[in-house]
Amino acid sequence: MQFRDIKAQYQTYKDEIDSVIQEVLLNADFIGGKQVGELEAQLAEYVGVKHCISCANGTEAMTLVMMAWGIKEGDAVFVPDFTFFSTGEIVSFRGATPVFVDVDRETFNLDPVKLEKAIQKTIAEGKLIPRVIIPVDLFGLPANYPEIEKIAEKYKLLILEDGAQGFGGNINGKRACSFGHAATTSFFPAKPLGCYGDGGAVFTNDDDLVHLLKSLKVHGKGDDKYDNVRIGVNSRLDTIQAAILKVKLKAFIEHELEDVNKVYRYYNERLSGVVDIPVIPDGFYSSFAQYTIKLKNKEQRDGLQAKLKEQGIPSMIYYSKPLHKQGAFANLEFDKNDFEVANELSDVVLSLPMHPYLRDEDVNTVCDVIKRYMVRNFV
Ligand SMILES: *Cc1c(COP(=O)(O)O)cnc(C)c1O
């Protein structure tokens, strides 16, 4: 059993994918081929925003936005404590200070109440200027944008949606990657919409931001690539990856997103009352980058992971270390007691095999092992 079966997906679309790759090879337009612009237009339409700008990966997508917004030393950027390292890294990379905020125990996402407290504390201390909030759509579930947007407005902060795991989710029909002033996603192979290498994109309705992003991703270009008006980077999505993504986006829209939600419902049916299952609030829809359960404590979680492994079932711990515990952030000042939930989650979460091609019998196999383990060890 695969944790995320990218091979099964390829087998399903092999002819189409092989042929679009072949087309790029024959045309040899590896950089900036027509597929890149076509994909950007399709992604923007699907997400429901005016612009999509593709780039090299999800981390760089966020960095580009930070650069365009002029985020720098002395600025505070609020990020969830429970996320992939990248979300905090891009803040420090610009010389600004990430302010970690605890998350909600049920949704794993940024806790709006604790977010407002962190903003107020930062203002009261007076050392940093609050500038941006980066909510993360963890495991595919959009963050609580209705509440976060109110807070951003109150304190005049920008929102960057980190939708690296969130592509395909929605809140009452409004799609992930359309929230905030800008949003980003990643096409890393294991994400909800993945390519066959690295890739990423920025989404926004802001024309001025688009103008800056298009310059920054091409060495700060002015009129053309050899007229450079600012310091930028080189960040682009290869034509081959765009061609592959066009095929995969169609599959994603036609059935994959629905199929992964079917797997979610079947898992829930089998595991409800056995372990803590994912909670999707009313009106929210997840793209299930991960199906993450919670156990009672670290011992129980680690024991279950070992038992699954024994049976040849892969599982992952996302994330075993909250950001505030990462060595790279050891220089930052914070109160360890502010991260009660993130600390707890890192001990009790376990992500199970999850993808649109997972069969009912695979779910049964996983759940049978979990049920046997729970009955034997913890009644
Ligand atoms: C994967 C991921 C990123 C980074 O994406 P890359 O394409 O690997 O750079 C950023 N944030 C979150 C939450 C992610 O899961």
CSV table of C-alpha atoms and ligand atoms in Angstrom, one decimal:
chain,number,residue,atom,x,y,z
A,1,MET,CA,0.0,0.0,0.0
A,2,GLN,CA,1.2,3.5,-0.9
A,3,PHE,CA,0.9,6.5,1.4
A,4,ARG,CA,0.0,8.6,-1.6
A,5,ASP,CA,-0.2,6.6,-4.8
A,6,ILE,CA,1.2,8.7,-7.5
A,7,LYS,CA,2.0,5.6,-9.6
A,8,ALA,CA,-1.7,4.6,-9.7
A,9,GLN,CA,-2.6,8.1,-11.0
A,10,TYR,CA,0.1,7.9,-13.7
A,11,GLN,CA,-1.2,4.5,-14.8
A,12,THR,CA,-4.7,5.9,-15.2
A,13,TYR,CA,-3.5,8.8,-17.3
A,14,LYS,CA,-0.4,7.3,-18.9
A,15,ASP,CA,-1.3,7.8,-22.5
A,16,GLU,CA,-2.3,11.4,-22.1
A,17,ILE,CA,0.6,12.4,-19.9
A,18,ASP,CA,3.2,10.6,-22.1
A,19,SER,CA,1.8,12.4,-25.2
A,20,VAL,CA,1.8,15.9,-23.7
A,21,ILE,CA,5.4,15.4,-22.5
A,22,GLN,CA,6.3,14.1,-26.0
A,23,GLU,CA,4.8,17.3,-27.5
A,24,VAL,CA,7.0,19.5,-25.3
A,25,LEU,CA,10.1,17.4,-26.2
A,26,LEU,CA,9.3,17.7,-29.9
A,27,ASN,CA,8.8,21.5,-29.7
A,28,ALA,CA,11.8,22.0,-27.4
A,29,ASP,CA,10.1,25.0,-25.8
A,30,PHE,CA,11.1,23.9,-22.3
A,31,ILE,CA,11.0,27.4,-20.8
A,32,GLY,CA,7.9,29.6,-21.1
A,33,GLY,CA,6.0,27.3,-23.6
A,34,LYS,CA,2.3,28.0,-24.3
A,35,GLN,CA,1.2,25.4,-21.8
A,36,VAL,CA,2.4,27.6,-18.9
A,37,GLY,CA,0.1,30.4,-19.8
A,38,GLU,CA,-2.8,28.0,-20.5
A,39,LEU,CA,-2.4,26.3,-17.2
A,40,GLU,CA,-2.2,29.7,-15.4
A,41,ALA,CA,-5.5,30.8,-17.0
A,42,GLN,CA,-7.2,27.5,-16.1
A,43,LEU,CA,-6.0,27.6,-12.5
A,44,ALA,CA,-7.1,31.2,-12.0
A,45,GLU,CA,-10.5,30.3,-13.4
A,46,TYR,CA,-10.9,27.2,-11.2
A,47,VAL,CA,-9.9,29.0,-8.1
A,48,GLY,CA,-12.0,32.1,-9.0
A,49,VAL,CA,-9.4,34.9,-9.0
A,50,LYS,CA,-8.2,37.2,-11.7
A,51,HIS,CA,-4.5,36.1,-11.8
A,52,CYS,CA,-2.4,33.1,-11.4
A,53,ILE,CA,1.4,33.4,-11.7
A,54,SER,CA,3.3,30.2,-11.8
A,55,CYS,CA,6.8,29.8,-10.3
A,56,ALA,CA,9.4,27.3,-9.2
A,57,ASN,CA,7.8,25.9,-6.0
A,58,GLY,CA,5.5,26.7,-3.2
A,59,THR,CA,8.2,28.1,-0.9
A,60,GLU,CA,9.3,30.6,-3.6
A,61,ALA,CA,5.7,31.5,-4.3
A,62,MET,CA,5.5,32.8,-0.7
A,63,THR,CA,8.9,34.4,-0.9
A,64,LEU,CA,7.9,36.3,-4.0
A,65,VAL,CA,4.8,37.7,-2.3
A,66,MET,CA,6.9,38.7,0.8
A,67,MET,CA,9.4,40.5,-1.6
A,68,ALA,CA,6.6,42.3,-3.5
A,69,TRP,CA,5.0,43.5,-0.2
A,70,GLY,CA,8.4,44.7,1.0
A,71,ILE,CA,8.4,42.6,4.1
A,72,LYS,CA,11.7,43.3,5.9
A,73,GLU,CA,13.6,43.4,9.2
A,74,GLY,CA,11.5,44.8,12.0
A,75,ASP,CA,8.2,43.4,10.5
A,76,ALA,CA,6.1,40.8,12.3
A,77,VAL,CA,4.5,38.1,10.3
A,78,PHE,CA,2.0,35.8,12.1
A,79,VAL,CA,2.2,32.1,11.2
A,80,PRO,CA,0.7,29.0,12.7
A,81,ASP,CA,3.0,27.1,15.0
A,82,PHE,CA,1.8,23.8,13.6
A,83,THR,CA,2.8,23.7,9.9
A,84,PHE,CA,5.6,22.8,7.5
A,85,PHE,CA,8.8,24.6,8.2
A,86,SER,CA,8.5,26.6,4.9
A,87,THR,CA,5.7,28.9,6.3
A,88,GLY,CA,8.0,30.3,8.9
A,89,GLU,CA,11.2,30.0,6.9
A,90,ILE,CA,10.2,32.5,4.2
A,91,VAL,CA,9.6,35.1,6.9
A,92,SER,CA,13.0,34.8,8.4
A,93,PHE,CA,14.5,34.6,4.9
A,94,ARG,CA,13.3,38.1,4.3
A,95,GLY,CA,14.8,39.3,7.6
A,96,ALA,CA,11.4,39.7,9.2
A,97,THR,CA,10.3,38.0,12.4
A,98,PRO,CA,7.8,35.1,12.4
A,99,VAL,CA,5.4,35.3,15.3
A,100,PHE,CA,4.1,31.8,16.0
A,101,VAL,CA,0.5,31.4,16.9
A,102,ASP,CA,-1.1,28.3,18.4
A,103,VAL,CA,-3.7,26.3,16.5
A,104,ASP,CA,-7.2,24.9,17.0
A,105,ARG,CA,-7.3,21.4,18.4
A,106,GLU,CA,-10.0,20.1,16.1
A,107,THR,CA,-9.1,21.7,12.7
A,108,PHE,CA,-5.3,21.9,13.2
A,109,ASN,CA,-5.6,25.4,11.8
A,110,LEU,CA,-4.7,28.9,13.1
A,111,ASP,CA,-6.7,29.8,16.2
A,112,PRO,CA,-8.3,33.2,15.5
A,113,VAL,CA,-8.6,34.0,19.2
A,114,LYS,CA,-4.9,33.3,19.9
A,115,LEU,CA,-4.0,35.2,16.7
A,116,GLU,CA,-5.6,38.4,18.0
A,117,LYS,CA,-3.9,38.0,21.3
A,118,ALA,CA,-0.5,37.6,19.6
A,119,ILE,CA,-1.1,40.7,17.5
A,120,GLN,CA,-2.1,42.7,20.6
A,121,LYS,CA,1.0,41.5,22.4
A,122,THR,CA,3.3,42.4,19.5
A,123,ILE,CA,1.8,45.9,19.4
A,124,ALA,CA,2.1,46.3,23.2
A,125,GLU,CA,5.8,45.3,23.1
A,126,GLY,CA,6.4,47.8,20.4
A,127,LYS,CA,9.5,46.1,19.0
A,128,LEU,CA,8.0,44.8,15.7
A,129,ILE,CA,5.5,46.2,13.2
A,130,PRO,CA,2.7,43.8,12.5
A,131,ARG,CA,2.3,43.4,8.8
A,132,VAL,CA,1.1,40.0,7.5
A,133,ILE,CA,-0.9,37.0,8.6
A,134,ILE,CA,-0.1,33.7,6.9
A,135,PRO,CA,-2.9,31.2,7.6
A,136,VAL,CA,-2.2,27.7,6.4
A,137,ASP,CA,-4.8,25.3,4.9
A,138,LEU,CA,-3.4,22.4,6.8
A,139,PHE,CA,-4.0,18.9,5.5
A,140,GLY,CA,-6.4,20.3,2.8
A,141,LEU,CA,-8.8,22.2,5.1
A,142,PRO,CA,-9.1,25.9,4.5
A,143,ALA,CA,-8.2,28.0,7.6
A,144,ASN,CA,-10.9,30.0,9.3
A,145,TYR,CA,-10.8,32.9,6.9
A,146,PRO,CA,-14.2,34.5,8.0
A,147,GLU,CA,-12.7,35.2,11.4
A,148,ILE,CA,-9.1,35.8,10.3
A,149,GLU,CA,-10.3,38.4,7.7
A,150,LYS,CA,-12.1,40.4,10.5
A,151,ILE,CA,-8.9,40.5,12.5
A,152,ALA,CA,-6.8,41.5,9.5
A,153,GLU,CA,-9.1,44.3,8.8
A,154,LYS,CA,-9.2,45.5,12.4
A,155,TYR,CA,-5.4,45.7,12.6
A,156,LYS,CA,-4.8,46.6,9.0
A,157,LEU,CA,-2.8,43.5,8.2
A,158,LEU,CA,-2.3,41.7,4.9
A,159,ILE,CA,-3.3,38.0,4.5
A,160,LEU,CA,-1.2,35.5,2.5
A,161,GLU,CA,-3.0,32.2,2.3
A,162,ASP,CA,-0.5,29.3,2.3
A,163,GLY,CA,-2.6,26.9,0.2
A,164,ALA,CA,0.2,24.5,-0.5
A,165,GLN,CA,-1.9,21.7,0.9
A,166,GLY,CA,-5.3,23.4,0.4
A,167,PHE,CA,-5.8,23.4,-3.4
A,168,GLY,CA,-9.4,22.2,-4.1
A,169,GLY,CA,-10.9,23.0,-0.7
A,170,ASN,CA,-13.5,25.6,-0.2
A,171,ILE,CA,-15.6,27.5,2.4
A,172,ASN,CA,-19.3,27.7,1.3
A,173,GLY,CA,-18.2,27.4,-2.3
A,174,LYS,CA,-15.4,30.0,-2.2
A,175,ARG,CA,-12.3,28.1,-3.2
A,176,ALA,CA,-9.0,27.7,-1.5
A,177,CYS,CA,-6.3,29.9,-3.0
A,178,SER,CA,-8.8,32.8,-3.4
A,179,PHE,CA,-8.6,34.0,0.2
A,180,GLY,CA,-6.6,36.9,1.5
A,181,HIS,CA,-4.8,39.5,-0.5
A,182,ALA,CA,-2.7,36.8,-2.1
A,183,ALA,CA,-2.5,33.0,-1.9
A,184,THR,CA,0.0,30.5,-2.9
A,185,THR,CA,0.1,26.8,-3.6
A,186,SER,CA,2.7,24.1,-4.3
A,187,PHE,CA,2.7,21.4,-7.1
A,188,PHE,CA,5.2,19.2,-5.2
A,189,PRO,CA,4.2,15.6,-6.3
A,190,ALA,CA,2.5,14.6,-3.0
A,191,LYS,CA,0.3,17.8,-2.8
A,192,PRO,CA,-3.4,17.6,-3.8
A,193,LEU,CA,-2.5,18.9,-7.3
A,194,GLY,CA,1.1,17.7,-7.9
A,195,CYS,CA,3.4,17.7,-10.9
A,196,TYR,CA,6.5,15.5,-11.6
A,197,GLY,CA,9.0,17.7,-9.9
A,198,ASP,CA,8.8,21.1,-8.3
A,199,GLY,CA,6.3,23.8,-9.0
A,200,GLY,CA,4.2,26.5,-7.4
A,201,ALA,CA,1.9,29.4,-8.0
A,202,VAL,CA,0.6,32.7,-6.6
A,203,PHE,CA,-3.1,33.7,-6.9
A,204,THR,CA,-4.4,37.2,-6.5
A,205,ASN,CA,-6.9,39.8,-7.7
A,206,ASP,CA,-4.4,42.6,-7.2
A,207,ASP,CA,-3.2,44.0,-10.5
A,208,ASP,CA,-0.3,46.0,-9.0
A,209,LEU,CA,0.9,42.9,-7.1
A,210,VAL,CA,0.9,40.9,-10.3
A,211,HIS,CA,3.0,43.5,-12.1
A,212,LEU,CA,5.6,43.3,-9.3
A,213,LEU,CA,5.5,39.5,-9.1
A,214,LYS,CA,6.0,39.1,-12.9
A,215,SER,CA,9.1,41.3,-12.6
A,216,LEU,CA,10.5,39.7,-9.4
A,217,LYS,CA,10.3,36.2,-10.8
A,218,VAL,CA,12.4,37.2,-13.8
A,219,HIS,CA,15.4,38.9,-12.2
A,220,GLY,CA,13.5,42.1,-11.5
A,221,LYS,CA,12.9,42.7,-15.1
A,222,GLY,CA,11.6,46.1,-16.5
A,223,ASP,CA,10.7,46.2,-20.2
A,224,ASP,CA,12.4,42.9,-20.8
A,225,LYS,CA,14.7,40.3,-19.2
A,226,TYR,CA,17.8,42.4,-20.0
A,227,ASP,CA,16.4,45.5,-18.5
A,228,ASN,CA,16.6,45.0,-14.7
A,229,VAL,CA,14.9,47.6,-12.5
A,230,ARG,CA,15.0,45.7,-9.1
A,231,ILE,CA,16.6,42.7,-7.5
A,232,GLY,CA,14.6,39.6,-8.1
A,233,VAL,CA,15.0,35.9,-8.5
A,234,ASN,CA,14.8,33.3,-11.2
A,235,SER,CA,11.6,31.3,-10.5
A,236,ARG,CA,9.5,29.6,-13.2
A,237,LEU,CA,7.4,26.5,-13.8
A,238,ASP,CA,8.9,24.3,-16.6
A,239,THR,CA,6.8,23.8,-19.7
A,240,ILE,CA,6.9,20.0,-19.1
A,241,GLN,CA,5.4,20.5,-15.6
A,242,ALA,CA,2.7,22.8,-16.9
A,243,ALA,CA,1.7,20.3,-19.6
A,244,ILE,CA,1.5,17.5,-17.0
A,245,LEU,CA,-0.5,19.7,-14.6
A,246,LYS,CA,-3.0,20.5,-17.3
A,247,VAL,CA,-3.8,16.8,-17.6
A,248,LYS,CA,-3.8,16.4,-13.8
A,249,LEU,CA,-6.0,19.5,-13.2
A,250,LYS,CA,-8.7,17.9,-15.5
A,251,ALA,CA,-8.5,14.7,-13.5
A,252,PHE,CA,-8.6,16.6,-10.2
A,253,ILE,CA,-11.7,18.5,-11.2
A,254,GLU,CA,-13.5,15.5,-12.9
A,255,HIS,CA,-13.1,13.0,-10.1
A,256,GLU,CA,-10.1,13.0,-7.9
A,257,LEU,CA,-11.3,15.7,-5.5
A,258,GLU,CA,-14.6,13.9,-5.0
A,259,ASP,CA,-12.9,10.5,-4.8
A,260,VAL,CA,-10.6,11.6,-2.0
A,261,ASN,CA,-13.6,12.9,-0.1
A,262,LYS,CA,-15.3,9.5,-0.6
A,263,VAL,CA,-12.2,7.9,1.0
A,264,TYR,CA,-12.5,10.4,3.9
A,265,ARG,CA,-16.1,9.5,4.5
A,266,TYR,CA,-15.3,5.8,4.4
A,267,TYR,CA,-12.4,6.2,6.8
A,268,ASN,CA,-14.6,8.2,9.2
A,269,GLU,CA,-17.3,5.5,9.0
A,270,ARG,CA,-14.8,2.8,10.0
A,271,LEU,CA,-12.9,4.8,12.6
A,272,SER,CA,-15.6,6.8,14.3
A,273,GLY,CA,-15.6,5.9,18.0
A,274,VAL,CA,-12.3,4.2,17.7
A,275,VAL,CA,-9.9,7.1,17.4
A,276,ASP,CA,-10.3,10.9,17.0
A,277,ILE,CA,-11.2,11.4,13.3
A,278,PRO,CA,-10.8,14.6,11.3
A,279,VAL,CA,-13.3,17.4,12.0
A,280,ILE,CA,-14.6,19.4,9.0
A,281,PRO,CA,-16.6,22.4,10.2
A,282,ASP,CA,-20.0,23.2,8.6
A,283,GLY,CA,-19.6,24.9,5.3
A,284,PHE,CA,-16.0,23.8,4.9
A,285,TYR,CA,-14.7,21.3,2.3
A,286,SER,CA,-11.3,19.8,2.5
A,287,SER,CA,-9.1,18.5,-0.4
A,288,PHE,CA,-7.6,16.0,2.1
A,289,ALA,CA,-3.9,16.4,1.4
A,290,GLN,CA,-3.8,14.2,4.6
A,291,TYR,CA,-6.2,12.1,6.6
A,292,THR,CA,-4.9,12.7,10.2
A,293,ILE,CA,-6.2,11.0,13.3
A,294,LYS,CA,-5.4,11.7,16.9
A,295,LEU,CA,-4.5,9.2,19.6
A,296,LYS,CA,-4.6,9.6,23.3
A,297,ASN,CA,-0.9,10.2,23.9
A,298,LYS,CA,2.6,9.8,22.3
A,299,GLU,CA,3.0,6.2,23.5
A,300,GLN,CA,-0.3,5.1,22.0
A,301,ARG,CA,0.5,7.0,18.7
A,302,ASP,CA,4.0,5.6,18.4
A,303,GLY,CA,2.8,2.1,19.2
A,304,LEU,CA,0.1,2.3,16.5
A,305,GLN,CA,2.6,3.6,13.9
A,306,ALA,CA,4.9,0.7,14.7
A,307,LYS,CA,2.0,-1.8,14.5
A,308,LEU,CA,0.9,-0.4,11.1
A,309,LYS,CA,4.5,-0.6,9.9
A,310,GLU,CA,4.7,-4.2,10.9
A,311,GLN,CA,1.7,-4.9,8.6
A,312,GLY,CA,3.3,-3.0,5.7
A,313,ILE,CA,1.1,0.1,6.1
A,314,PRO,CA,2.9,3.4,5.7
A,315,SER,CA,1.9,6.3,8.0
A,316,MET,CA,3.5,9.7,8.7
A,317,ILE,CA,3.7,12.2,11.6
A,318,TYR,CA,2.9,15.7,10.4
A,319,TYR,CA,4.4,17.4,12.3
A,320,SER,CA,6.5,15.9,15.1
A,321,LYS,CA,8.0,19.3,15.9
A,322,PRO,CA,6.0,22.6,16.1
A,323,LEU,CA,7.9,25.6,14.5
A,324,HIS,CA,8.9,27.1,17.8
A,325,LYS,CA,10.9,24.0,18.6
A,326,GLN,CA,12.9,24.0,15.4
A,327,GLY,CA,16.6,24.8,15.9
A,328,ALA,CA,16.6,27.3,13.1
A,329,PHE,CA,14.2,29.5,15.2
A,330,ALA,CA,16.1,29.1,18.5
A,331,ASN,CA,17.1,32.8,18.4
A,332,LEU,CA,13.5,34.0,18.5
A,333,GLU,CA,11.9,35.1,21.7
A,334,PHE,CA,8.6,33.5,22.7
A,335,ASP,CA,6.7,32.1,25.6
A,336,LYS,CA,6.7,28.3,25.4
A,337,ASN,CA,3.4,28.1,27.2
A,338,ASP,CA,1.7,29.8,24.3
A,339,PHE,CA,1.7,26.6,22.2
A,340,GLU,CA,-0.2,24.2,24.3
A,341,VAL,CA,-2.2,22.7,21.4
A,342,ALA,CA,0.6,22.5,18.9
A,343,ASN,CA,2.8,20.8,21.5
A,344,GLU,CA,0.0,18.3,22.2
A,345,LEU,CA,-0.8,17.6,18.5
A,346,SER,CA,2.9,16.9,17.7
A,347,ASP,CA,2.6,14.0,20.1
A,348,VAL,CA,-0.7,12.5,19.1
A,349,VAL,CA,-1.3,13.0,15.4
A,350,LEU,CA,-0.9,10.3,12.8
A,351,SER,CA,-1.6,10.6,9.1
A,352,LEU,CA,-2.9,7.5,7.3
A,353,PRO,CA,-2.6,6.5,3.6
A,354,MET,CA,-4.7,8.9,1.7
A,355,HIS,CA,-5.3,9.6,-2.0
A,356,PRO,CA,-8.1,9.4,-4.6
A,357,TYR,CA,-7.0,5.9,-5.8
A,358,LEU,CA,-7.2,4.3,-2.4
A,359,ARG,CA,-9.5,1.3,-2.5
A,360,ASP,CA,-12.2,0.4,0.1
A,361,GLU,CA,-10.3,-2.8,0.8
A,362,ASP,CA,-7.1,-0.8,1.6
A,363,VAL,CA,-9.1,1.4,4.0
A,364,ASN,CA,-10.5,-1.8,5.6
A,365,THR,CA,-7.0,-3.2,6.0
A,366,VAL,CA,-5.7,0.0,7.7
A,367,CYS,CA,-8.8,0.3,9.9
A,368,ASP,CA,-8.7,-3.4,10.9
A,369,VAL,CA,-5.2,-3.0,12.2
A,370,ILE,CA,-6.1,0.2,14.1
A,371,LYS,CA,-9.2,-1.4,15.6
A,372,ARG,CA,-7.3,-4.5,16.7
A,373,TYR,CA,-4.6,-2.4,18.2
A,374,MET,CA,-7.0,-0.1,20.1
A,375,VAL,CA,-9.0,-3.0,21.5
A,376,ARG,CA,-6.0,-5.0,22.7
A,377,ASN,CA,-4.1,-2.1,24.2
A,378,PHE,CA,-6.4,0.5,25.5
A,379,VAL,CA,-9.8,-0.6,26.6
B,1,LIG,C1,4.7,21.8,0.9
B,1,LIG,C2,4.4,23.0,1.6
B,1,LIG,C3,5.1,24.3,1.3
B,1,LIG,C4,6.2,24.4,0.4
B,1,LIG,O1,6.0,23.9,-0.9
B,1,LIG,P1,7.3,23.5,-1.8
B,1,LIG,O2,6.7,23.5,-3.2
B,1,LIG,O3,7.7,22.2,-1.3
B,1,LIG,O4,8.3,24.6,-1.7
B,1,LIG,C5,4.7,25.4,2.1
B,1,LIG,N1,3.8,25.3,3.0
B,1,LIG,C6,3.1,24.2,3.3
B,1,LIG,C7,2.1,24.2,4.4
B,1,LIG,C8,3.4,23.0,2.7
B,1,LIG,O5,2.8,21.8,3.0
